[in-house]
Short mmCIF file of C-alpha atoms and ligand atoms in Angstrom, two decimals:
data_model
loop_
_atom_site.label_atom_id
_atom_site.label_comp_id
_atom_site.label_asym_id
_atom_site.label_seq_id
_atom_site.Cartn_x
_atom_site.Cartn_y
_atom_site.Cartn_z
CA MET W 1 -21.06 -92.81 -73.34
CA SER W 2 -18.23 -94.55 -71.55
CA ASP W 3 -15.44 -92.26 -72.73
CA LYS W 4 -15.72 -89.08 -70.57
CA LEU W 5 -13.81 -87.05 -73.16
CA PHE W 6 -16.78 -87.25 -75.51
CA SER W 7 -19.46 -87.07 -72.82
CA VAL W 8 -22.31 -84.57 -73.07
CA LYS W 9 -24.20 -86.09 -70.12
CA ASP W 10 -26.13 -83.54 -68.04
CA GLN W 11 -25.28 -80.70 -70.41
CA VAL W 12 -28.12 -78.27 -71.17
CA VAL W 13 -28.29 -78.21 -74.95
CA LEU W 14 -30.46 -75.86 -76.98
CA VAL W 15 -31.09 -76.87 -80.60
CA THR W 16 -32.67 -74.31 -82.93
CA GLY W 17 -34.20 -75.88 -85.99
CA GLY W 18 -34.60 -78.94 -83.81
CA SER W 19 -37.99 -79.99 -85.14
CA ARG W 20 -36.88 -81.50 -88.50
CA GLY W 21 -33.94 -82.67 -90.52
CA ILE W 22 -30.40 -82.12 -89.23
CA GLY W 23 -31.49 -80.37 -86.01
CA LYS W 24 -33.88 -83.15 -85.09
CA GLU W 25 -31.24 -85.81 -85.57
CA LEU W 26 -28.66 -83.85 -83.54
CA ALA W 27 -31.19 -83.16 -80.78
CA SER W 28 -32.01 -86.85 -80.62
CA ALA W 29 -28.29 -87.74 -80.43
CA PHE W 30 -27.83 -85.44 -77.41
CA VAL W 31 -30.93 -86.91 -75.74
CA ARG W 32 -29.64 -90.42 -76.13
CA ARG W 33 -26.40 -89.28 -74.51
CA ASN W 34 -28.32 -87.97 -71.49
CA ALA W 35 -28.14 -84.23 -72.15
CA HIS W 36 -31.09 -82.01 -71.21
CA VAL W 37 -32.36 -80.95 -74.61
CA ILE W 38 -34.56 -78.03 -75.63
CA ILE W 39 -35.65 -77.84 -79.25
CA ALA W 40 -36.91 -74.66 -80.94
CA GLY W 41 -38.63 -73.95 -84.29
CA ARG W 42 -41.52 -71.99 -85.65
CA HIS W 43 -44.29 -74.58 -85.71
CA LYS W 44 -45.81 -75.94 -82.48
CA GLN W 45 -47.25 -79.13 -83.90
CA THR W 46 -44.00 -80.30 -85.51
CA LEU W 47 -42.04 -79.36 -82.47
CA ASP W 48 -44.37 -81.22 -80.11
CA GLU W 49 -44.41 -84.34 -82.31
CA THR W 50 -40.63 -84.32 -82.51
CA ALA W 51 -40.22 -83.75 -78.78
CA THR W 52 -42.44 -86.77 -78.09
CA GLU W 53 -40.65 -88.92 -80.72
CA ILE W 54 -37.07 -88.21 -79.53
CA SER W 55 -37.73 -88.25 -75.78
CA THR W 56 -36.76 -91.39 -73.95
CA PRO W 57 -38.50 -92.85 -70.86
CA SER W 58 -35.81 -91.30 -68.67
CA ASN W 59 -35.07 -88.12 -70.63
CA SER W 60 -37.83 -85.83 -71.73
CA VAL W 61 -37.26 -83.14 -74.38
CA SER W 62 -38.72 -79.61 -74.01
CA ALA W 63 -40.02 -77.79 -77.09
CA GLN W 64 -40.54 -74.07 -77.51
CA ILE W 65 -41.75 -72.02 -80.44
CA CYS W 66 -39.13 -69.50 -81.47
CA ASP W 67 -38.46 -67.76 -84.72
CA VAL W 68 -34.70 -67.06 -84.51
CA SER W 69 -35.09 -63.88 -86.57
CA SER W 70 -37.29 -62.39 -83.83
CA THR W 71 -35.43 -60.82 -80.89
CA ASP W 72 -38.60 -61.06 -78.78
CA ASP W 73 -39.00 -64.84 -79.46
CA VAL W 74 -35.33 -65.46 -78.77
CA GLU W 75 -35.43 -63.46 -75.50
CA LEU W 76 -38.47 -65.52 -74.33
CA LEU W 77 -36.80 -68.77 -75.34
CA ILE W 78 -33.57 -67.99 -73.47
CA GLU W 79 -35.36 -66.78 -70.35
CA SER W 80 -37.46 -69.95 -70.34
CA VAL W 81 -34.37 -72.19 -70.69
CA ILE W 82 -32.56 -70.31 -67.93
CA SER W 83 -35.55 -70.40 -65.60
CA GLN W 84 -35.92 -74.13 -66.17
CA HIS W 85 -32.30 -75.26 -66.22
CA GLY W 86 -30.27 -72.30 -64.86
CA ARG W 87 -27.67 -72.50 -67.64
CA ILE W 88 -26.96 -73.30 -71.30
CA ASP W 89 -23.91 -75.43 -72.01
CA THR W 90 -24.27 -75.93 -75.73
CA LEU W 91 -26.12 -74.06 -78.44
CA VAL W 92 -26.58 -76.01 -81.67
CA SER W 93 -27.73 -73.30 -84.06
CA VAL W 94 -29.28 -75.21 -86.95
CA ALA W 95 -32.33 -73.15 -88.01
CA GLY W 96 -31.99 -72.17 -91.65
CA ILE W 97 -33.81 -71.91 -94.97
CA ASN W 98 -32.92 -71.74 -98.66
CA LYS W 99 -34.63 -70.83 -101.86
CA ARG W 100 -32.86 -71.73 -105.08
CA MET W 101 -33.30 -69.53 -108.17
CA LYS W 102 -31.40 -67.36 -110.62
CA ALA W 103 -29.79 -64.38 -108.97
CA GLU W 104 -31.71 -61.96 -111.17
CA SER W 105 -35.09 -63.47 -110.10
CA TYR W 106 -35.01 -63.01 -106.28
CA THR W 107 -37.39 -60.40 -104.90
CA ILE W 108 -36.07 -58.31 -102.07
CA ASP W 109 -38.52 -60.11 -99.71
CA GLU W 110 -37.06 -63.50 -100.69
CA TYR W 111 -33.56 -62.14 -100.17
CA ASP W 112 -34.59 -60.68 -96.79
CA SER W 113 -36.20 -63.92 -95.53
CA ILE W 114 -33.01 -65.92 -96.24
CA THR W 115 -30.76 -63.29 -94.69
CA ASP W 116 -33.04 -62.64 -91.72
CA ILE W 117 -33.11 -66.28 -90.66
CA ASN W 118 -29.70 -67.64 -91.72
CA ALA W 119 -27.47 -64.66 -90.95
CA LYS W 120 -29.36 -62.30 -88.58
CA GLY W 121 -31.21 -65.13 -86.81
CA ALA W 122 -27.95 -67.00 -86.18
CA TRP W 123 -26.48 -63.78 -84.74
CA ILE W 124 -29.51 -63.03 -82.53
CA ILE W 125 -29.51 -66.48 -80.92
CA ALA W 126 -25.73 -66.61 -80.57
CA GLN W 127 -25.67 -63.20 -78.91
CA ALA W 128 -28.55 -64.03 -76.52
CA VAL W 129 -26.93 -67.33 -75.54
CA GLY W 130 -23.50 -65.74 -75.30
CA ARG W 131 -24.85 -63.24 -72.79
CA LYS W 132 -25.72 -66.18 -70.52
CA MET W 133 -22.58 -68.13 -71.21
CA ILE W 134 -20.25 -65.19 -70.40
CA PRO W 135 -21.16 -65.08 -66.68
CA GLN W 136 -21.13 -68.90 -66.61
CA GLY W 137 -17.52 -68.77 -67.90
CA SER W 138 -18.12 -71.71 -70.23
CA GLY W 139 -20.08 -72.88 -73.21
CA SER W 140 -19.93 -74.28 -76.76
CA ILE W 141 -21.70 -72.72 -79.68
CA ILE W 142 -22.06 -74.88 -82.78
CA ASN W 143 -23.18 -73.04 -85.94
CA VAL W 144 -24.08 -74.62 -89.25
CA ASP W 145 -22.72 -73.20 -92.46
CA SER W 146 -22.41 -74.98 -95.78
CA LEU W 147 -20.16 -75.97 -98.64
CA ASN W 148 -21.82 -72.98 -100.36
CA THR W 149 -19.98 -70.79 -97.83
CA TYR W 150 -16.74 -71.40 -99.75
CA ALA W 151 -17.86 -71.96 -103.32
CA PRO W 152 -21.52 -71.14 -104.12
CA LEU W 153 -23.49 -73.56 -106.27
CA ARG W 154 -25.41 -71.77 -108.99
CA GLY W 155 -28.83 -70.56 -107.86
CA THR W 156 -27.91 -70.13 -104.21
CA THR W 157 -26.20 -66.72 -104.04
CA PRO W 158 -28.20 -65.14 -101.19
CA TYR W 159 -27.98 -68.44 -99.21
CA ALA W 160 -24.21 -68.60 -99.79
CA MET W 161 -23.91 -64.98 -98.68
CA SER W 162 -25.86 -65.72 -95.50
CA LYS W 163 -23.70 -68.75 -94.73
CA ALA W 164 -20.47 -66.75 -95.34
CA SER W 165 -21.82 -64.44 -92.65
CA VAL W 166 -22.19 -67.42 -90.30
CA LEU W 167 -18.55 -68.38 -90.97
CA MET W 168 -17.32 -64.91 -90.07
CA MET W 169 -19.60 -64.76 -87.00
CA THR W 170 -18.13 -68.10 -85.87
CA ARG W 171 -14.59 -66.70 -86.12
CA GLY W 172 -15.47 -63.30 -84.65
CA LEU W 173 -17.28 -64.68 -81.65
CA ALA W 174 -14.60 -67.28 -81.02
CA ASN W 175 -12.11 -64.45 -81.01
CA GLU W 176 -14.11 -62.29 -78.64
CA TRP W 177 -15.49 -64.89 -76.26
CA GLY W 178 -12.59 -67.32 -75.85
CA ARG W 179 -11.54 -65.25 -72.82
CA HIS W 180 -14.84 -66.26 -71.19
CA GLY W 181 -14.32 -69.95 -71.78
CA ILE W 182 -16.72 -70.03 -74.69
CA ARG W 183 -15.83 -71.99 -77.81
CA VAL W 184 -17.52 -71.19 -81.10
CA ASN W 185 -17.21 -73.56 -84.05
CA SER W 186 -19.26 -74.56 -87.07
CA ILE W 187 -20.16 -77.62 -89.05
CA ALA W 188 -20.31 -77.37 -92.81
CA PRO W 189 -22.46 -80.23 -94.03
CA GLY W 190 -22.25 -81.54 -97.56
CA PHE W 191 -25.33 -82.83 -99.41
CA ILE W 192 -27.65 -84.12 -96.71
CA HIS W 193 -31.03 -85.62 -97.45
CA THR W 194 -33.70 -83.50 -95.64
CA ASP W 195 -36.90 -81.53 -96.37
CA LEU W 196 -34.62 -78.66 -97.45
CA THR W 197 -32.95 -80.66 -100.22
CA LYS W 198 -35.41 -83.43 -101.10
CA LYS W 199 -36.60 -81.65 -104.28
CA VAL W 200 -33.00 -81.39 -105.60
CA TRP W 201 -32.15 -85.03 -104.81
CA ALA W 202 -35.37 -86.34 -106.25
CA ASP W 203 -33.77 -85.81 -109.67
CA GLU W 204 -31.78 -88.81 -110.85
CA THR W 205 -29.21 -86.73 -112.77
CA MET W 206 -28.60 -84.69 -109.63
CA ARG W 207 -28.16 -87.81 -107.52
CA ALA W 208 -25.63 -89.22 -110.00
CA TRP W 209 -23.76 -85.91 -110.07
CA GLY W 210 -23.64 -85.74 -106.23
CA LYS W 211 -22.36 -89.26 -105.96
CA THR W 212 -19.73 -88.90 -108.69
CA ASN W 213 -18.35 -85.71 -107.16
CA THR W 214 -18.28 -86.95 -103.60
CA PRO W 215 -15.10 -88.96 -102.87
CA LEU W 216 -17.10 -91.23 -100.46
CA GLU W 217 -19.52 -91.83 -103.37
CA ARG W 218 -22.81 -91.16 -101.63
CA LEU W 219 -25.06 -88.38 -100.43
CA GLY W 220 -25.04 -87.60 -96.71
CA LYS W 221 -27.57 -88.66 -94.08
CA VAL W 222 -28.51 -86.55 -91.06
CA SER W 223 -26.79 -89.18 -88.84
CA ASP W 224 -23.49 -88.43 -90.60
CA LEU W 225 -23.36 -85.09 -88.64
CA VAL W 226 -23.80 -86.54 -85.14
CA GLY W 227 -20.11 -87.31 -84.49
CA ALA W 228 -19.01 -83.77 -85.35
CA ALA W 229 -21.68 -82.23 -83.12
CA ILE W 230 -20.92 -84.42 -80.10
CA PHE W 231 -17.21 -83.75 -80.60
CA LEU W 232 -17.73 -79.96 -80.71
CA ALA W 233 -19.96 -80.00 -77.61
CA SER W 234 -17.69 -82.20 -75.53
CA ASP W 235 -14.28 -81.85 -73.89
CA ALA W 236 -12.79 -83.75 -76.85
CA SER W 237 -12.64 -80.38 -78.62
CA GLN W 238 -11.70 -78.32 -75.60
CA PHE W 239 -8.84 -76.44 -77.30
CA MET W 240 -10.70 -75.88 -80.57
CA SER W 241 -12.51 -72.63 -81.39
CA GLY W 242 -13.26 -70.56 -84.45
CA GLN W 243 -13.02 -73.62 -86.73
CA THR W 244 -15.23 -75.34 -89.26
CA LEU W 245 -15.60 -79.06 -89.56
CA ARG W 246 -16.57 -79.96 -93.13
CA VAL W 247 -18.71 -83.08 -93.01
CA ASP W 248 -19.26 -83.55 -96.73
CA GLY W 249 -17.90 -86.93 -97.76
CA GLY W 250 -14.85 -85.11 -99.15
CA PHE W 251 -16.82 -83.04 -101.67
CA THR W 252 -14.73 -79.90 -101.00
CA ALA W 253 -11.44 -81.80 -101.12
CA GLY W 254 -11.06 -81.50 -104.90
CA ILE W 255 -12.66 -81.42 -108.34
CA ASN W 256 -13.33 -84.48 -110.48
CA TRP W 257 -12.64 -85.08 -114.16
CA PRO W 258 -15.76 -85.91 -116.17
CA VAL W 259 -14.07 -89.03 -117.50
CA GLU W 260 -12.27 -91.94 -115.79
CA LEU W 261 -8.44 -91.46 -115.78
P1 NAP L 1 -34.87 -78.57 -92.79
O1 NAP L 1 -35.06 -80.05 -92.85
O2 NAP L 1 -35.70 -77.72 -93.69
O3 NAP L 1 -35.04 -78.10 -91.31
C1 NAP L 1 -34.89 -76.73 -90.98
C2 NAP L 1 -35.19 -76.57 -89.50
O4 NAP L 1 -35.06 -75.16 -89.18
C3 NAP L 1 -36.62 -76.96 -89.13
O5 NAP L 1 -36.65 -77.44 -87.83
C4 NAP L 1 -37.34 -75.59 -89.18
O6 NAP L 1 -38.52 -75.62 -88.43
C5 NAP L 1 -36.25 -74.69 -88.60
N1 NAP L 1 -36.40 -73.28 -88.93
C6 NAP L 1 -36.44 -72.71 -90.12
N2 NAP L 1 -36.54 -71.37 -90.03
C7 NAP L 1 -36.54 -71.11 -88.70
C8 NAP L 1 -36.66 -69.92 -87.92
N3 NAP L 1 -36.79 -68.75 -88.51
N4 NAP L 1 -36.59 -70.00 -86.58
C9 NAP L 1 -36.48 -71.20 -86.00
N5 NAP L 1 -36.41 -72.36 -86.64
C10 NAP L 1 -36.44 -72.36 -88.00
O7 NAP L 1 -33.38 -78.22 -93.12
P2 NAP L 1 -32.01 -79.02 -92.86
O8 NAP L 1 -31.57 -79.60 -94.17
O9 NAP L 1 -32.11 -79.88 -91.71
O10 NAP L 1 -31.00 -77.79 -92.62
C11 NAP L 1 -30.65 -77.41 -91.32
C12 NAP L 1 -29.47 -76.43 -91.40
O11 NAP L 1 -28.41 -77.07 -92.07
C13 NAP L 1 -29.79 -75.18 -92.17
O12 NAP L 1 -29.12 -74.08 -91.55
C14 NAP L 1 -29.17 -75.46 -93.51
O13 NAP L 1 -28.81 -74.28 -94.18
C15 NAP L 1 -27.95 -76.25 -93.14
N6 NAP L 1 -27.43 -77.09 -94.22
C16 NAP L 1 -28.18 -78.11 -94.72
C17 NAP L 1 -27.60 -78.92 -95.75
C18 NAP L 1 -28.36 -80.04 -96.35
O14 NAP L 1 -27.90 -80.59 -97.33
N7 NAP L 1 -29.53 -80.42 -95.88
C19 NAP L 1 -26.34 -78.66 -96.20
C20 NAP L 1 -25.60 -77.60 -95.63
C21 NAP L 1 -26.17 -76.84 -94.65
P3 NAP L 1 -39.77 -74.67 -88.79
O15 NAP L 1 -39.88 -74.61 -90.28
O16 NAP L 1 -40.94 -75.29 -88.11
O17 NAP L 1 -39.42 -73.35 -88.21
#
């Protein structure tokens, strides 16, 4: 990266949910820009395969099992990162799940698993990282919420509730930790093709609907989120905190008529 403003070189970057989908792509983008990257997720084999795949000859990625909804796992992860690197410059908090169904059909266990990972897990990891960033006097935390945060799609109410919690956490932590030099922002992706969404977008009617209602007339790719993440981790966003970047092809900009005008 020749422009220092957007440089993330030598940063220590922790990516939760870094084994697949959006997290994997963002982790890879930081590796290619010479950051020291640690990826975390719940499954060792996927993590190890991803770490091997996105490492470069000169920049090796570390992988560690961590369920973000477990305070013990998160504590171990953070201590291991600190003992290896001495600091954490950027947290990219991507880990998340969804389960789509009618509101009346969720069991309390299904509700809990969504909330525990998306809302509580995001809090646990942010708090643990924040405790290290405060004495450092610097850091960037990048959360991931959703277009559901603002206007829930049918069949996603617990997910939307959990992501609304991430939005408020982003603002609350930005407000509390700005004095320590820590910036906290979030990215709200639109419809991005990943394991999480492949079932939805396998349906032709859904694909047509997504395309028609997105001003840029296509679904998103994981690579569409790289620019926003590098921006939020770098000095290019040094006076930005508590904000959400919507990377959704314009989906949340307006509502379309069902006929051509
Ligand atoms: P994905 O392909 O299913 O990947 C999810 C990642 O999170 C995996 O690496 C997964 O690894 C990890 N993960 C899940 N639960 C975890 C836990 N408890 N602890 C640690 N890691 C965990 O999903 P994605 O589409 O990339 O989504 C990533 C994030 O973007 C989520 O927060 C999602 O809500 C958000 N988002 C996605 C879209 C979209 O259209 N795809 C849109 C808006 C927002 P393991 O399963 O091995 O743990």
